[in-house]
Amino acid sequence: MTVVIKLNSAKFHAHIGVYPEERTIGQDIAISAEITLKLTDLAILKADELANTISYGEVYKIIAHEVSLSQDKLLETLGVRIVEALQARFADKFSSLTLSIKKIALPINGIVDNAEVCITI
């Protein structure tokens, strides 16, 4: 059995983008994280202790902190920084992590819902 913790579409206003006005004005992004727990025995979860898992609240705080610091041009750069921060905090507790970042409004001449970057480790 596998246990996966998901944080879906956390919304942020970020100062990110290739164009200077994107970083000045900022724009809305949505970030999701999917974290597969590293468990040798599922019975450990029966103890009903937060210490035995990964707090999605703490995951959110780490993501929010990295977004608040961002003046990055690329979603990929922000994504790597978030993944590294999550890995630094929870490396002993997960076997895989997928992070996706969606830019909602795109500076392109076309109709597109969003652009998305996914990073899996």
PDB file of C-alpha atoms in Angstrom, residues 34-100:
ATOM      1  CA  GLU A  34       2.053  15.230  -4.409  1.00  0.00           C
ATOM      2  CA  ILE A  35       4.240  13.536  -1.810  1.00  0.00           C
ATOM      3  CA  THR A  36       4.563   9.759  -1.469  1.00  0.00           C
ATOM      4  CA  LEU A  37       5.384   8.806   2.091  1.00  0.00           C
ATOM      5  CA  LYS A  38       8.371   6.601   2.814  1.00  0.00           C
ATOM      6  CA  LEU A  39       6.843   3.935   5.055  1.00  0.00           C
ATOM      7  CA  THR A  40       8.243   0.579   6.062  1.00  0.00           C
ATOM      8  CA  ASP A  41       5.114  -0.320   8.000  1.00  0.00           C
ATOM      9  CA  LEU A  42       1.665   1.185   7.476  1.00  0.00           C
ATOM     10  CA  ALA A  43       0.841   0.362  11.092  1.00  0.00           C
ATOM     11  CA  ILE A  44       2.839   3.426  12.126  1.00  0.00           C
ATOM     12  CA  LEU A  45      -0.056   5.559  10.875  1.00  0.00           C
ATOM     13  CA  LYS A  46      -2.407   3.842  13.319  1.00  0.00           C
ATOM     14  CA  ALA A  47      -0.658   5.763  16.094  1.00  0.00           C
ATOM     15  CA  ASP A  48      -2.542   8.800  14.741  1.00  0.00           C
ATOM     16  CA  GLU A  49       0.432  11.118  15.310  1.00  0.00           C
ATOM     17  CA  LEU A  50       1.342  13.979  12.987  1.00  0.00           C
ATOM     18  CA  ALA A  51       5.020  13.252  13.649  1.00  0.00           C
ATOM     19  CA  ASN A  52       4.623   9.998  11.673  1.00  0.00           C
ATOM     20  CA  THR A  53       3.570  11.729   8.473  1.00  0.00           C
ATOM     21  CA  ILE A  54       4.060  15.020   6.632  1.00  0.00           C
ATOM     22  CA  SER A  55       1.943  18.003   7.620  1.00  0.00           C
ATOM     23  CA  TYR A  56       0.268  19.521   4.577  1.00  0.00           C
ATOM     24  CA  GLY A  57       0.078  22.736   6.606  1.00  0.00           C
ATOM     25  CA  GLU A  58       3.852  22.794   6.859  1.00  0.00           C
ATOM     26  CA  VAL A  59       4.158  21.961   3.158  1.00  0.00           C
ATOM     27  CA  TYR A  60       1.961  24.983   2.425  1.00  0.00           C
ATOM     28  CA  LYS A  61       4.074  27.257   4.647  1.00  0.00           C
ATOM     29  CA  ILE A  62       7.289  26.199   2.905  1.00  0.00           C
ATOM     30  CA  ILE A  63       5.764  26.789  -0.530  1.00  0.00           C
ATOM     31  CA  ALA A  64       4.331  30.164   0.530  1.00  0.00           C
ATOM     32  CA  HIS A  65       7.703  31.251   1.904  1.00  0.00           C
ATOM     33  CA  GLU A  66       9.537  30.394  -1.318  1.00  0.00           C
ATOM     34  CA  VAL A  67       6.879  32.140  -3.431  1.00  0.00           C
ATOM     35  CA  SER A  68       7.142  35.259  -1.251  1.00  0.00           C
ATOM     36  CA  LEU A  69      10.883  35.467  -1.992  1.00  0.00           C
ATOM     37  CA  SER A  70      10.516  34.887  -5.723  1.00  0.00           C
ATOM     38  CA  GLN A  71      11.638  37.383  -8.333  1.00  0.00           C
ATOM     39  CA  ASP A  72      12.398  34.513 -10.709  1.00  0.00           C
ATOM     40  CA  LYS A  73      11.932  34.677 -14.451  1.00  0.00           C
ATOM     41  CA  LEU A  74      11.051  31.002 -14.826  1.00  0.00           C
ATOM     42  CA  LEU A  75       8.490  28.753 -13.175  1.00  0.00           C
ATOM     43  CA  GLU A  76      11.157  26.064 -13.347  1.00  0.00           C
ATOM     44  CA  THR A  77      13.500  28.087 -11.122  1.00  0.00           C
ATOM     45  CA  LEU A  78      10.811  28.663  -8.506  1.00  0.00           C
ATOM     46  CA  GLY A  79       9.867  24.992  -8.701  1.00  0.00           C
ATOM     47  CA  VAL A  80      13.415  23.818  -8.059  1.00  0.00           C
ATOM     48  CA  ARG A  81      13.728  26.137  -5.048  1.00  0.00           C
ATOM     49  CA  ILE A  82      10.463  24.815  -3.590  1.00  0.00           C
ATOM     50  CA  VAL A  83      11.462  21.188  -4.201  1.00  0.00           C
ATOM     51  CA  GLU A  84      14.840  21.777  -2.546  1.00  0.00           C
ATOM     52  CA  ALA A  85      13.175  23.393   0.479  1.00  0.00           C
ATOM     53  CA  LEU A  86      10.698  20.509   0.832  1.00  0.00           C
ATOM     54  CA  GLN A  87      13.491  17.997   0.397  1.00  0.00           C
ATOM     55  CA  ALA A  88      15.603  19.731   3.057  1.00  0.00           C
ATOM     56  CA  ARG A  89      12.723  19.532   5.535  1.00  0.00           C
ATOM     57  CA  PHE A  90      11.160  16.146   4.724  1.00  0.00           C
ATOM     58  CA  ALA A  91      13.760  14.032   2.856  1.00  0.00           C
ATOM     59  CA  ASP A  92      13.629  11.277   5.467  1.00  0.00           C
ATOM     60  CA  LYS A  93       9.832  11.021   5.196  1.00  0.00           C
ATOM     61  CA  PHE A  94       9.103  10.756   1.462  1.00  0.00           C
ATOM     62  CA  SER A  95      10.099   8.496  -1.398  1.00  0.00           C
ATOM     63  CA  SER A  96       8.900  10.751  -4.216  1.00  0.00           C
ATOM     64  CA  LEU A  97       7.639  14.258  -4.713  1.00  0.00           C
ATOM     65  CA  THR A  98       5.904  15.900  -7.657  1.00  0.00           C
ATOM     66  CA  LEU A  99       5.427  19.642  -7.691  1.00  0.00           C
ATOM     67  CA  SER A 100       3.408  21.477 -10.326  1.00  0.00           C
TER      68      SER A 100
END
